[in-house]
Coordinates of N, CA and C in Angstrom, one line a residue:
M486 N 68.6 149.2 256.3 CA 67.6 149.9 256.9 C 68.1 151.0 257.8
K487 N 69.3 150.9 258.3 CA 69.9 151.8 259.2 C 70.2 153.2 258.5
K488 N 70.4 153.2 257.2 CA 70.7 154.4 256.5 C 69.4 155.2 256.2
Y489 N 68.3 154.6 256.4 CA 67.0 155.3 256.2 C 66.4 155.9 257.5
R490 N 67.1 155.8 258.6 CA 66.6 156.2 259.9 C 66.4 157.7 259.9
V491 N 67.3 158.5 259.3 CA 67.2 160.0 259.2 C 66.0 160.3 258.4
S492 N 65.8 159.7 257.3 CA 64.6 160.0 256.4 C 63.3 159.7 257.1
L493 N 63.2 158.6 257.8 CA 62.0 158.3 258.5 C 61.8 159.2 259.7
S494 N 62.8 159.7 260.3 CA 62.6 160.6 261.4 C 62.2 162.0 260.9
I495 N 62.7 162.4 259.7 CA 62.2 163.7 259.1 C 60.7 163.6 258.8
W496 N 60.4 162.4 258.2 CA 59.0 162.2 257.8 C 58.1 162.2 259.1
F497 N 58.6 161.6 260.1 CA 57.8 161.5 261.4 C 57.6 162.9 262.0
V498 N 58.6 163.7 261.9 CA 58.5 165.1 262.5 C 57.4 165.9 261.7
F499 N 57.5 165.8 260.4 CA 56.5 166.5 259.6 C 55.0 165.9 259.9
E500 N 54.9 164.6 260.1 CA 53.6 164.1 260.4 C 53.1 164.5 261.7
M501 N 54.0 164.6 262.7 CA 53.6 165.0 264.0 C 53.1 166.5 264.0
V502 N 53.8 167.3 263.3 CA 53.4 168.7 263.1 C 52.0 168.8 262.4
A503 N 51.9 168.0 261.4 CA 50.6 168.0 260.6 C 49.5 167.6 261.5
L504 N 49.6 166.5 262.3 CA 48.6 166.0 263.1 C 48.2 167.0 264.3
S505 N 49.3 167.6 264.9 CA 49.0 168.5 265.9 C 48.3 169.8 265.4
L506 N 48.7 170.3 264.3 CA 48.0 171.5 263.7 C 46.6 171.1 263.3
N507 N 46.4 170.0 262.7 CA 45.1 169.6 262.3 C 44.2 169.4 263.5
I508 N 44.6 168.8 264.5 CA 43.8 168.6 265.7 C 43.5 170.0 266.4
S509 N 44.5 170.8 266.5 CA 44.3 172.1 267.2 C 43.4 173.1 266.4
T510 N 43.5 173.1 265.1 CA 42.8 174.1 264.3 C 41.6 173.5 263.6
K511 N 41.5 172.2 263.5 CA 40.4 171.5 262.8 C 40.4 171.9 261.3
N512 N 41.6 172.1 260.8 CA 41.7 172.5 259.4 C 42.5 171.4 258.6
L513 N 41.9 170.8 257.6 CA 42.5 169.7 256.8 C 43.7 170.2 256.0
F514 N 43.8 171.5 255.7 CA 44.9 172.0 254.9 C 46.2 171.6 255.5
Y515 N 46.4 171.7 256.8 CA 47.7 171.4 257.5 C 48.0 170.0 257.3
L516 N 47.1 169.1 257.4 CA 47.3 167.7 257.3 C 47.8 167.3 255.9
F517 N 47.1 167.8 254.9 CA 47.6 167.6 253.5 C 48.9 168.2 253.1
N518 N 49.1 169.5 253.6 CA 50.3 170.2 253.2 C 51.5 169.6 253.8
F519 N 51.5 169.4 255.1 CA 52.7 168.9 255.8 C 53.0 167.5 255.4
T520 N 51.9 166.7 255.2 CA 52.2 165.3 254.7 C 52.8 165.3 253.4
Y521 N 52.4 166.1 252.5 CA 53.0 166.2 251.1 C 54.5 166.7 251.2
I522 N 54.7 167.7 252.0 CA 56.1 168.2 252.1 C 57.0 167.2 252.8
G523 N 56.5 166.6 253.9 CA 57.3 165.7 254.6 C 57.6 164.4 253.8
T524 N 56.7 164.0 253.0 CA 56.9 162.8 252.2 C 57.9 163.1 251.1
C525 N 57.8 164.2 250.5 CA 58.8 164.6 249.4 C 60.2 164.7 250.0
V526 N 60.3 165.4 251.1 CA 61.7 165.5 251.7 C 62.2 164.2 252.3
G527 N 61.4 163.4 252.8 CA 61.8 162.1 253.3 C 62.2 161.2 252.2
V528 N 61.5 161.1 251.1 CA 61.9 160.3 250.0 C 63.1 160.8 249.4
G529 N 63.2 162.1 249.3 CA 64.4 162.7 248.7 C 65.7 162.5 249.5
T530 N 65.6 162.5 250.8 CA 66.8 162.2 251.6 C 67.1 160.7 251.6
S531 N 66.1 159.9 251.4 CA 66.4 158.5 251.3 C 67.1 158.2 250.0
L532 N 66.6 158.9 248.9 CA 67.3 158.7 247.6 C 68.7 159.2 247.6
M533 N 68.9 160.3 248.4 CA 70.3 160.8 248.5 C 71.2 159.9 249.3
S534 N 70.7 159.3 250.3 CA 71.5 158.3 251.1 C 71.8 157.1 250.3
S535 N 71.0 156.7 249.3 CA 71.2 155.5 248.5 C 72.0 155.9 247.2
K536 N 72.5 157.2 247.2 CA 73.4 157.7 246.1 C 72.7 157.6 244.7
N537 N 71.4 158.0 244.7 CA 70.7 158.1 243.5 C 71.0 159.4 242.7
K538 N 71.2 159.3 241.4 CA 71.6 160.4 240.6 C 70.6 161.6 240.6
Y539 N 69.4 161.3 240.6 CA 68.3 162.3 240.4 C 67.6 162.6 241.7
A540 N 68.2 162.4 242.9 CA 67.6 162.7 244.1 C 67.3 164.2 244.4
R541 N 68.3 165.0 244.0 CA 68.1 166.4 244.2 C 67.0 167.0 243.3
N542 N 66.9 166.4 242.1 CA 65.8 166.8 241.2 C 64.4 166.5 241.7
F543 N 64.3 165.3 242.4 CA 63.1 164.9 242.9 C 62.6 165.9 244.0
V544 N 63.5 166.2 244.9 CA 63.2 167.1 246.0 C 62.9 168.5 245.5

């Protein structure tokens, strides 16, 4: 679980940006867009940390 700490923190940063922009502008686009991007980058970095062969292709 220790090796996924960076991936979770990246995802958390994207979610915080998404929530703050969604609350300040009342626009759902930011919530969906930043959640999508943060999830893909977070999963990709976790795949890279577990030495998966196709991690870069996923991201």
